[in-house]
Short mmCIF file of C-alpha atoms in Angstrom, two decimals:
data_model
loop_
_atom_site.label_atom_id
_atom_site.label_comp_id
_atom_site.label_asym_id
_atom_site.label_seq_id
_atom_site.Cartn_x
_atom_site.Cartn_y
_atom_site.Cartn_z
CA UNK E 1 -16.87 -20.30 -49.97
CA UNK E 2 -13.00 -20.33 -48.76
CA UNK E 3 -13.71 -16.64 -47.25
CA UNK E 4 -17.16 -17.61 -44.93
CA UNK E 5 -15.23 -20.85 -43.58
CA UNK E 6 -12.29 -18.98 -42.52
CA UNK E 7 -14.77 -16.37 -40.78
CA UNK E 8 -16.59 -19.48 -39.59
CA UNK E 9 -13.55 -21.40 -38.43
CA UNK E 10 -12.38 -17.86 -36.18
CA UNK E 11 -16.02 -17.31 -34.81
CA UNK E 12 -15.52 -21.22 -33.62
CA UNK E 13 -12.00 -20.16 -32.12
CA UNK E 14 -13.03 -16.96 -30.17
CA UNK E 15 -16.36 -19.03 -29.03
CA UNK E 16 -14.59 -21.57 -27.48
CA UNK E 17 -12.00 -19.67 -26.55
CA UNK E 18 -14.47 -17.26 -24.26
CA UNK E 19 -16.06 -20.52 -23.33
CA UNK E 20 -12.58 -21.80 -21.59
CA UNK E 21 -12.51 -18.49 -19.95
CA UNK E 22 -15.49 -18.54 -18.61
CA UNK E 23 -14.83 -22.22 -17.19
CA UNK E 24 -11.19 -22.07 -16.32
CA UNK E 25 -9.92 -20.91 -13.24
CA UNK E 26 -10.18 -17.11 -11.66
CA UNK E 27 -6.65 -15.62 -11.40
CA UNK E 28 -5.69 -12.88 -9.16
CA UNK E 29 -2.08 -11.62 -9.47
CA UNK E 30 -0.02 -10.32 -6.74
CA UNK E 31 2.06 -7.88 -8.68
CA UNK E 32 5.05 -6.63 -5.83
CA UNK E 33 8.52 -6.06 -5.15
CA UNK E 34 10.12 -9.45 -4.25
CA UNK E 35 14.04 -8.23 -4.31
CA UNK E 36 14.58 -5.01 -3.64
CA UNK E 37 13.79 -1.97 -0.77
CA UNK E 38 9.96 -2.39 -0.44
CA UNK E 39 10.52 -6.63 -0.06
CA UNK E 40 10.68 -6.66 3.25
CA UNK E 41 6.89 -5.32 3.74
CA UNK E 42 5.64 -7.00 0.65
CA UNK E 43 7.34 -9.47 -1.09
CA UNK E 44 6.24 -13.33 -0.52
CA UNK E 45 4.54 -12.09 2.55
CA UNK E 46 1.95 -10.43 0.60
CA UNK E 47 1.15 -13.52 -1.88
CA UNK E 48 0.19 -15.07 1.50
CA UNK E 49 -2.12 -12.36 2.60
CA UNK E 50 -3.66 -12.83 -0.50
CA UNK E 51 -3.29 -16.83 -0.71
CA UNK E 52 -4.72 -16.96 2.71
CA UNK E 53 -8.33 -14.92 1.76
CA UNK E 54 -8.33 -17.56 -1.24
CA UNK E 55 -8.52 -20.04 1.37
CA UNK E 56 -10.55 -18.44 3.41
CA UNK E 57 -13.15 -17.77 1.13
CA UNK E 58 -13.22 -21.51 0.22
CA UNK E 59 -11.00 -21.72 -2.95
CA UNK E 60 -13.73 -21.80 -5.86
CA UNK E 61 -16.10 -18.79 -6.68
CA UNK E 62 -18.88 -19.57 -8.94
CA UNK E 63 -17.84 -23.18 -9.30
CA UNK E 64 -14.54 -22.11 -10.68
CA UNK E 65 -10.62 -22.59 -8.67
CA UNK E 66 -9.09 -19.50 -7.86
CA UNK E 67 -5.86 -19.56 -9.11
CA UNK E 68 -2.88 -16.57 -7.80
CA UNK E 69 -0.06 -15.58 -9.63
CA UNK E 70 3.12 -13.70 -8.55
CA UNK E 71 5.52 -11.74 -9.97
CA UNK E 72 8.58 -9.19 -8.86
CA UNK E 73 8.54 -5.85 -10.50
CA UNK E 74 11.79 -4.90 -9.11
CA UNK E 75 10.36 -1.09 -8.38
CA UNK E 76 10.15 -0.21 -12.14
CA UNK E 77 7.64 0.77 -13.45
CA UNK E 78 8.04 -0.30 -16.95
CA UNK E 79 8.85 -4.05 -15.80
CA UNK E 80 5.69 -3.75 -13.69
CA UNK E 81 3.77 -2.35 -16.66
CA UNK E 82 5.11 -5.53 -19.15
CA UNK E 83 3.84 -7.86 -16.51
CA UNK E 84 0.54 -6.41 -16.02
CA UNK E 85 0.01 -6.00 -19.70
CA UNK E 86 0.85 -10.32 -20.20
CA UNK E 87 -0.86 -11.31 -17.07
CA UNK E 88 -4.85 -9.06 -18.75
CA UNK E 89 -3.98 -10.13 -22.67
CA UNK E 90 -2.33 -13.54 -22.38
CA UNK E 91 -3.10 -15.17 -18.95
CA UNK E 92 -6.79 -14.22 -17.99
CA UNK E 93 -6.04 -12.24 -14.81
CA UNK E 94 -8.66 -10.44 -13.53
CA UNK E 95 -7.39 -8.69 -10.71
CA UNK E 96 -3.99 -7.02 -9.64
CA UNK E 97 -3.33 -6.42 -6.26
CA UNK E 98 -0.43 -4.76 -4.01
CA UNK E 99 1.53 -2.75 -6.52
CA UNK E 100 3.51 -1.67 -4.56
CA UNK E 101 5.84 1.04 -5.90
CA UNK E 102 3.99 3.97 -6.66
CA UNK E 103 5.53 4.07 -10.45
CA UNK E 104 4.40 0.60 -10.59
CA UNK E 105 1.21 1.66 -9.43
CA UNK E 106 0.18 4.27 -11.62
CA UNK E 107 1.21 2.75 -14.99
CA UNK E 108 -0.92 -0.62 -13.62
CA UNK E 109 -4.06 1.50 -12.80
CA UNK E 110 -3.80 3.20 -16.47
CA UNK E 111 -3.23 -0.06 -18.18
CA UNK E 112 -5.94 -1.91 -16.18
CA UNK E 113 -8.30 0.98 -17.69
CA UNK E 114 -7.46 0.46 -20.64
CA UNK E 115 -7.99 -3.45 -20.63
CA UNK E 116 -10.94 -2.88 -18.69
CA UNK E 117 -9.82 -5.25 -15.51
CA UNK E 118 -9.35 -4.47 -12.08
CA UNK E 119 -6.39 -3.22 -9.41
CA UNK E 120 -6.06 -3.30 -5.77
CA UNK E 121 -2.96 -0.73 -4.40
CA UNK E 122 -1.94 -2.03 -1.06
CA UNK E 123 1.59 -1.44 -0.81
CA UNK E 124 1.76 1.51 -3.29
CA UNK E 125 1.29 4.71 -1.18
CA UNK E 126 0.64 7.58 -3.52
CA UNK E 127 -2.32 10.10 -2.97
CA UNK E 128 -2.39 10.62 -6.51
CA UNK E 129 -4.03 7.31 -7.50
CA UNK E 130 -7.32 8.50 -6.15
CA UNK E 131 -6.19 12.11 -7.40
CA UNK E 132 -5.80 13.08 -10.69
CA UNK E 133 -4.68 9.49 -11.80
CA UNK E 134 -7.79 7.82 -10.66
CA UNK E 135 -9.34 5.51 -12.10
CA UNK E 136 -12.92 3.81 -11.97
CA UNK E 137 -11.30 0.53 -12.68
CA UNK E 138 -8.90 0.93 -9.60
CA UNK E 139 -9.16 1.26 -5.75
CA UNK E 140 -6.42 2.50 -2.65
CA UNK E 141 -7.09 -0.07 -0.03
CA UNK E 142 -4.42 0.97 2.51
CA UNK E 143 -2.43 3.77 3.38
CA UNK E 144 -1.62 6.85 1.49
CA UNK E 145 1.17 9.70 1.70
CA UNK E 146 -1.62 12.09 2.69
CA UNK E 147 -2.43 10.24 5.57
CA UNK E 148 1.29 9.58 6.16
CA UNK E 149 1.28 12.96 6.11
CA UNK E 150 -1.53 14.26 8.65
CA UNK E 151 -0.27 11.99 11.91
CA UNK E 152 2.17 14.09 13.52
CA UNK E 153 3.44 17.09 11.67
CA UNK E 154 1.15 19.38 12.70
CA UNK E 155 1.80 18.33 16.25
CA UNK E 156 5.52 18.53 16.01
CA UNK E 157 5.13 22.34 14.51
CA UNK E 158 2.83 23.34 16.85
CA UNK E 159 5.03 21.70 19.66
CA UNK E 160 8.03 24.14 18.62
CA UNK E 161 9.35 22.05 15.39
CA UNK E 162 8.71 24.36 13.02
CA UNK E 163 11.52 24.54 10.61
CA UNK E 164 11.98 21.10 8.19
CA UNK E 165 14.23 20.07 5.94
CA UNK E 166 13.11 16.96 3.72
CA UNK E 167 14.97 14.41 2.13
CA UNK E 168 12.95 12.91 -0.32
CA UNK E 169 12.95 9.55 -2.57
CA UNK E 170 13.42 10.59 -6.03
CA UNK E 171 9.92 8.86 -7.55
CA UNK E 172 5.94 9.00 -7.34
CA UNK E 173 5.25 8.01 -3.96
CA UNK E 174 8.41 10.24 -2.33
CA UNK E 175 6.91 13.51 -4.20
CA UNK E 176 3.67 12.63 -2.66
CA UNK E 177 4.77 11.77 0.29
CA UNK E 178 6.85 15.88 0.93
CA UNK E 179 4.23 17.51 -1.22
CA UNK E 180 1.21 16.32 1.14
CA UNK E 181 3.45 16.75 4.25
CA UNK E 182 4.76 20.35 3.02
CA UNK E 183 1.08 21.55 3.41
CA UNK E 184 0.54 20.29 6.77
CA UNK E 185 3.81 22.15 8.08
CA UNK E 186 2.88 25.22 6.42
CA UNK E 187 -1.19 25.31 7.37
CA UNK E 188 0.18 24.68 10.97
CA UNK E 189 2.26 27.98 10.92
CA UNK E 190 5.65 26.04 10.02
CA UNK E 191 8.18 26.95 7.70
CA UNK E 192 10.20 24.42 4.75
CA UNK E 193 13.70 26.02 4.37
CA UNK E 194 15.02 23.15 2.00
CA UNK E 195 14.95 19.34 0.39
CA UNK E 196 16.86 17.10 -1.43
CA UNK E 197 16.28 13.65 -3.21
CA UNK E 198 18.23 10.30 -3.35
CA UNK E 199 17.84 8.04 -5.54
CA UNK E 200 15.61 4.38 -4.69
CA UNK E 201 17.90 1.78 -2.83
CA UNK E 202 20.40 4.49 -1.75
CA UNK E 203 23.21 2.63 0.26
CA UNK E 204 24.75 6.14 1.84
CA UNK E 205 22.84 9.00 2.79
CA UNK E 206 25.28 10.60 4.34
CA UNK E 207 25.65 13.31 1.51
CA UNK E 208 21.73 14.28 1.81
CA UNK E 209 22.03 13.98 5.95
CA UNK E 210 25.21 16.26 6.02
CA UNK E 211 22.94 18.83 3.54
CA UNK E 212 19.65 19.00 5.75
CA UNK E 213 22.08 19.50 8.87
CA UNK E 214 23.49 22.41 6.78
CA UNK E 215 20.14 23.65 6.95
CA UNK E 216 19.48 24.09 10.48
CA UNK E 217 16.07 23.08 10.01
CA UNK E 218 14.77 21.77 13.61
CA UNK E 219 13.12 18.81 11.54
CA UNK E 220 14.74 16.43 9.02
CA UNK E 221 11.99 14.97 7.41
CA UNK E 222 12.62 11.32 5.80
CA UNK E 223 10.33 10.85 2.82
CA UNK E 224 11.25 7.59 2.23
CA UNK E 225 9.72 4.25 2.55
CA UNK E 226 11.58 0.60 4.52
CA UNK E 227 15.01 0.09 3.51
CA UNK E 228 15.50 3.48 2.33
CA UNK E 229 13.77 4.91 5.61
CA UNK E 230 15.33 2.18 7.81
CA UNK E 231 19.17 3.42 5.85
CA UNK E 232 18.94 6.85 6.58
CA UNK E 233 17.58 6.52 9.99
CA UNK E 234 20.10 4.25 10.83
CA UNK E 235 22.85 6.51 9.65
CA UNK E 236 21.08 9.64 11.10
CA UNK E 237 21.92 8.10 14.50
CA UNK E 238 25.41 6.36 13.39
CA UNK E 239 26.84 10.27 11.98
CA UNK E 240 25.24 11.55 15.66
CA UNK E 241 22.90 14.08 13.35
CA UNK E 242 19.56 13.20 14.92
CA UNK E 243 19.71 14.74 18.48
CA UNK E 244 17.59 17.55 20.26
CA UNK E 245 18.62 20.16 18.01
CA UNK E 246 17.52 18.33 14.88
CA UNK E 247 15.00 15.58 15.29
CA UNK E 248 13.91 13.06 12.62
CA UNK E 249 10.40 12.73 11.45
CA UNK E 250 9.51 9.26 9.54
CA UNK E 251 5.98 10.00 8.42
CA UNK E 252 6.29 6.43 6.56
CA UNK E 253 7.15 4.60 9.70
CA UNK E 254 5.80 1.27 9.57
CA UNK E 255 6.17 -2.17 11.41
CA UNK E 256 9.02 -3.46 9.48
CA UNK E 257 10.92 -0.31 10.20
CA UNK E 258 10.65 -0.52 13.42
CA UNK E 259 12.20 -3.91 13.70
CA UNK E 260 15.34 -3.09 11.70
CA UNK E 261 16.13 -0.10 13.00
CA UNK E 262 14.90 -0.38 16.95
CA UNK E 263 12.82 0.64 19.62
CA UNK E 264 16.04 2.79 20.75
CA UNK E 265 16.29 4.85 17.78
CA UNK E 266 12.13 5.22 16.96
CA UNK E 267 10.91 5.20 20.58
CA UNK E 268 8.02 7.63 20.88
CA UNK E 269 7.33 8.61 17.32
CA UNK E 270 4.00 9.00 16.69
CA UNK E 271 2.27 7.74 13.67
CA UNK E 272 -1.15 6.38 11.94
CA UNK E 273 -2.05 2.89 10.82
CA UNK E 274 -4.23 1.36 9.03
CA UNK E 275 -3.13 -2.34 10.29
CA UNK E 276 -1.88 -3.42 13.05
CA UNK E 277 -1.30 -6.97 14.47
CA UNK E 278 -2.25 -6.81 18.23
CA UNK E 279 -4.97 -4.41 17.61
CA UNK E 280 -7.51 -6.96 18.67
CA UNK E 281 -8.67 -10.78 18.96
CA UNK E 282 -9.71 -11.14 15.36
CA UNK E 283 -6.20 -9.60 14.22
CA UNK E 284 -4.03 -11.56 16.57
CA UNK E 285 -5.77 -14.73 15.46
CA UNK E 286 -5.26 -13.58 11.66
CA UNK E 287 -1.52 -12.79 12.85
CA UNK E 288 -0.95 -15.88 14.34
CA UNK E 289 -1.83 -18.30 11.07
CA UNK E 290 0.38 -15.87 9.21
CA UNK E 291 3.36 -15.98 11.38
CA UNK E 292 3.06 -20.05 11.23
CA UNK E 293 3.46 -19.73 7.53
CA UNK E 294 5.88 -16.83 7.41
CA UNK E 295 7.49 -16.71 11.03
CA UNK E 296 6.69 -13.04 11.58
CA UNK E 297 3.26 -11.38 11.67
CA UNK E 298 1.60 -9.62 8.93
CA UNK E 299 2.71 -5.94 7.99
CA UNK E 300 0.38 -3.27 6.79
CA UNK E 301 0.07 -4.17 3.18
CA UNK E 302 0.03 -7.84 3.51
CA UNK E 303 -2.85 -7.74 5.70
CA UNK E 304 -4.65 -4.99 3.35
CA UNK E 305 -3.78 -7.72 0.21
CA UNK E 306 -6.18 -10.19 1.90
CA UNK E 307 -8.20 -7.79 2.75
CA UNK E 308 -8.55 -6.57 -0.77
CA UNK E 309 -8.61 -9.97 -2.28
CA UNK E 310 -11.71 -11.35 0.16
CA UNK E 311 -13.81 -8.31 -1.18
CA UNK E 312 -13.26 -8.82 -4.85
CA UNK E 313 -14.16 -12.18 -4.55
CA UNK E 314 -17.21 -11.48 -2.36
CA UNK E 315 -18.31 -9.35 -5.61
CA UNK E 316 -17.46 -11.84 -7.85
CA UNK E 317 -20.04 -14.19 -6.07
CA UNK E 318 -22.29 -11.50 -5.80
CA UNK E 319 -22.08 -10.43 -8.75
CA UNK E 320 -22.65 -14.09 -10.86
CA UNK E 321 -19.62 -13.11 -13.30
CA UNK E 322 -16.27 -11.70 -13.21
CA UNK E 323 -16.93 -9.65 -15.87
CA UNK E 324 -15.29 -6.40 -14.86
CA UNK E 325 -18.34 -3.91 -14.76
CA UNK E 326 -20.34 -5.96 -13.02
CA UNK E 327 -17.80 -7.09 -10.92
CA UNK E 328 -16.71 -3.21 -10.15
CA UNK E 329 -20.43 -2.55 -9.17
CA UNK E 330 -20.77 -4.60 -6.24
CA UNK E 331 -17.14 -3.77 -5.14
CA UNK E 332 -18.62 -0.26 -4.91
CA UNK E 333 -22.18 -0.53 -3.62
CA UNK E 334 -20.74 -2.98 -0.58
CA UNK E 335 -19.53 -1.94 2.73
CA UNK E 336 -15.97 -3.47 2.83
CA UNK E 337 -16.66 -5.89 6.19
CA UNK E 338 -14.06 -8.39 7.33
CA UNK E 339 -11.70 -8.81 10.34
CA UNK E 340 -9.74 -5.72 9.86
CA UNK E 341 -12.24 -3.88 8.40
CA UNK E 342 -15.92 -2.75 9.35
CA UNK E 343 -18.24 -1.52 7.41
CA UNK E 344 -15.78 0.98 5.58
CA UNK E 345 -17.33 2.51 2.17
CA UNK E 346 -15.28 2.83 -0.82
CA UNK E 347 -15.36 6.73 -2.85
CA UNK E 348 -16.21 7.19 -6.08
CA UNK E 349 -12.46 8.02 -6.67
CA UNK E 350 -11.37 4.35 -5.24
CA UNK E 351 -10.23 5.65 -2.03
CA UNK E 352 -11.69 2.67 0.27
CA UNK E 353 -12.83 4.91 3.43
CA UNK E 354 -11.12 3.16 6.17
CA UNK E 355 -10.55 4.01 9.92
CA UNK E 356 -7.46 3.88 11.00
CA UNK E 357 -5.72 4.53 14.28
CA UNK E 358 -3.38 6.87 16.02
CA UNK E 359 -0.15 4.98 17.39
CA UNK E 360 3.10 5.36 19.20
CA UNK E 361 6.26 3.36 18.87
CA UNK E 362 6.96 1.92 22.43
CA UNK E 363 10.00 2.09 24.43
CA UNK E 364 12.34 -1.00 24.76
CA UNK E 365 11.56 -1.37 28.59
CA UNK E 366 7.76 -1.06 27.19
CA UNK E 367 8.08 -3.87 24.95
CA UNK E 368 7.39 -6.99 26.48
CA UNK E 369 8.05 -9.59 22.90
CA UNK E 370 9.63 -9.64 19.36
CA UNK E 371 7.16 -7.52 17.65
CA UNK E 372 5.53 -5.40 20.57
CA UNK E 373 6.04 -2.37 18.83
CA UNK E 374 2.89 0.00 18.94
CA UNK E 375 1.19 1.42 21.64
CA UNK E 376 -2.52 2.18 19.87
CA UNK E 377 -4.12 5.39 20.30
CA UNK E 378 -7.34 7.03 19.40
CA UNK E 379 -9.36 5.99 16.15
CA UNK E 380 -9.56 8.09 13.52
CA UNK E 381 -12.20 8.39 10.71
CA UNK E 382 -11.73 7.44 7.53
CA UNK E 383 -13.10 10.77 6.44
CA UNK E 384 -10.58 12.71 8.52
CA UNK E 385 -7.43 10.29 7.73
CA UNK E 386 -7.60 10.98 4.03
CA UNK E 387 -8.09 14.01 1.38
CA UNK E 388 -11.43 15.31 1.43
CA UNK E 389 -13.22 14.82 -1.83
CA UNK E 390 -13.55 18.83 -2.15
CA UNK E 391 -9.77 19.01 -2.28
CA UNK E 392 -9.40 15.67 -4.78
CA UNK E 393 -8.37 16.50 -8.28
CA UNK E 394 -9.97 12.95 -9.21
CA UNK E 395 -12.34 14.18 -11.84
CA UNK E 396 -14.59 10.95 -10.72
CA UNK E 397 -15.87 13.30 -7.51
CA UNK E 398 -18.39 15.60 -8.09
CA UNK E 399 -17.49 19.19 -7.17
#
């Protein structure tokens, strides 16, 4: 008799225990670096990306609040991985968005699989989570090092640039980020003579800027992302390196870049984005309740976190649950539509299909206010921007 009321008495716990869940709030988390390199085009700014959809979208789904969580993973992977594991087992968390560094990123996706909940990668920029890593628990909303990779290389080698030297950031989304770029340069006819890797939040690069000068490569390619980028730009210019014998190439370039370093040091570099703020009306208006909340506007990620968010909860609704497989169903069958995004298709690997567009970093005298940065260019499809699904090693695509 003892035995069957202590079964009884756990049956009654885990009842109303999946009764509370299934009345309590949603939570999304917005897992992201808050303190370190990658802060400046994440950080708190990408809580409100996501905190702004939530609004958006009304605040309840299903007659439940949605509630968002925040944490700093300080770009390592197992800190990341400790949150993400607390946030699915303890705290009810549905959904993990941003990510951020690529380390972080991969061990998320694999854990999310595991637990059988969902991730969103808008800051972290490695191919390989829609490569061999994928997952079908996990999607790439934003940018990737392969289509980093395809803007202007090929150009630049063509053009007469066709020796490069890369220095590389010593983790997951700097490997990517050469590896994916190294092909382009060689398929155009170009030539890698060397490449050496600093460690994250490098201070002075001057040790890995006086080795690719060594080289006499006509290219110094930074694979880096924001502060480490923005440092060794910076100090390019500062040690005179950069100049028409060697020029840099910043596949990473983004918005935030731009600003700390300057129009006088990046004008004219050419680059693809998947965000930008002045693109059109419905981004300058989405731009313009950011920057009243943050005093700046909205960088690539942060706009691809609300982005992100405002479909997952569409599928919730859709859906009728936020159980996961159901959930993960409609995210798939349903053209991604909102205002930076039209009618974009996510692949069975994750890899949300995208357009994005062709840019160029304007001159100062082009410039005509604080964050005037981009001249836009040309759209490109989302099926030319990133890797084709016959060169994926994501065994979710059939061959």
């Amino acid at each position: 008799m003892m035995l069957k009321g202590m079964v009884a008495g756990l049956v009654f716990v885990a009842a109303v225990g999946h009764a509370q869940a299934q009345d309590g709030p949603v939570k999304i988390g917005v897992l992201t670096d808050m303190s370190s390199s990658l802060s400046d085009t994440q950080g708190m700014g990408s809580v409100e990306g996501a905190r702004l959809a939530i609004e958006d979208f009304g605040g309840t789904v299903l007659g439940r609040k949605i509630e968002l969580v925040h944490a700093d993973h300080q770009n390592k992977a197992d800190i990341g991985a400790t949150i993400a594991r607390r946030w699915f087992d303890t705290e009810d968390v549905r959904l993990i968005v941003d990510l951020g560094n690529s380390s972080v990123g991969l061990a998320t996706q694999g854990i999310a699989k595991d637990k059988d909940r969902i991730t969103i990668a808008t800051g972290a920029a490695t191919s390989e989570l829609t490569g061999k890593a994928c997952s079908p628990n996990s999607f790439h909303w934003g940018y990737d090092s392969y289509q980093f990779s395809g803007a202007a290389p090929a150009q630049m080698v063509k053009a007469g640039l066709d020796t490069w030297f890369f220095v590389t950031a010593d983790y997951a989304f700097g490997y990517a980020l050469e590896n994916d770029t190294r092909k382009v340069v060689e398929a155009a006819g170009g030539k890698v003579v060397g490449s050496v890797r600093h460690p994250i939040n490098t201070q002075d690069f001057s040790s890995f800027l006086l080795q690719a000068q060594g080289s006499g490569a006509k290219v110094i390619a930074i694979a880096s992302a924001v502060g480490d980028l923005q440092n060794a730009l910076k100090q390019g210019q500062e040690f005179a390196i950069f100049g028409k014998k060697q020029v840099p190439s910043a596949m990473a370039l983004l918005l935030v870049d731009v600003k700390s370093v300057g129009l006088q040091a990046t004008q004219g570099t050419s680059i693809s984005t998947v965000f930008y703020w002045d693109q059109d009306d419905a981004t300058r208006e989405f731009a313009k309740r950011f920057r009243a909340r943050m005093q700046r506007p909205p960088s690539e990620a942060q706009a691809m976190n609300y982005s992100g968010v405002m479909h997952y909860l569409k599928a919730v609704k859709a859906a009728g649950t936020t159980e996961t497989q159901a959930v993960l169903k409609k995210m798939k069958e349903t053209p991604v539509d909102d205002l930076m995004t039209k009618q974009a298709k996510i692949r069975a690997d994750g890899r949300l299909m995208r357009d994005v567009r062709l840019a160029k970093v304007k001159s100062p005298a082009e410039s005509k206010a604080d964050w005037d940065f981009f001249e836009i260019g040309a759209t490109v499809p989302g099926e030319q921007a990133f890797r084709p699904a016959a060169d994926s090693a994501c065994p979710l695509l059939a061959k």
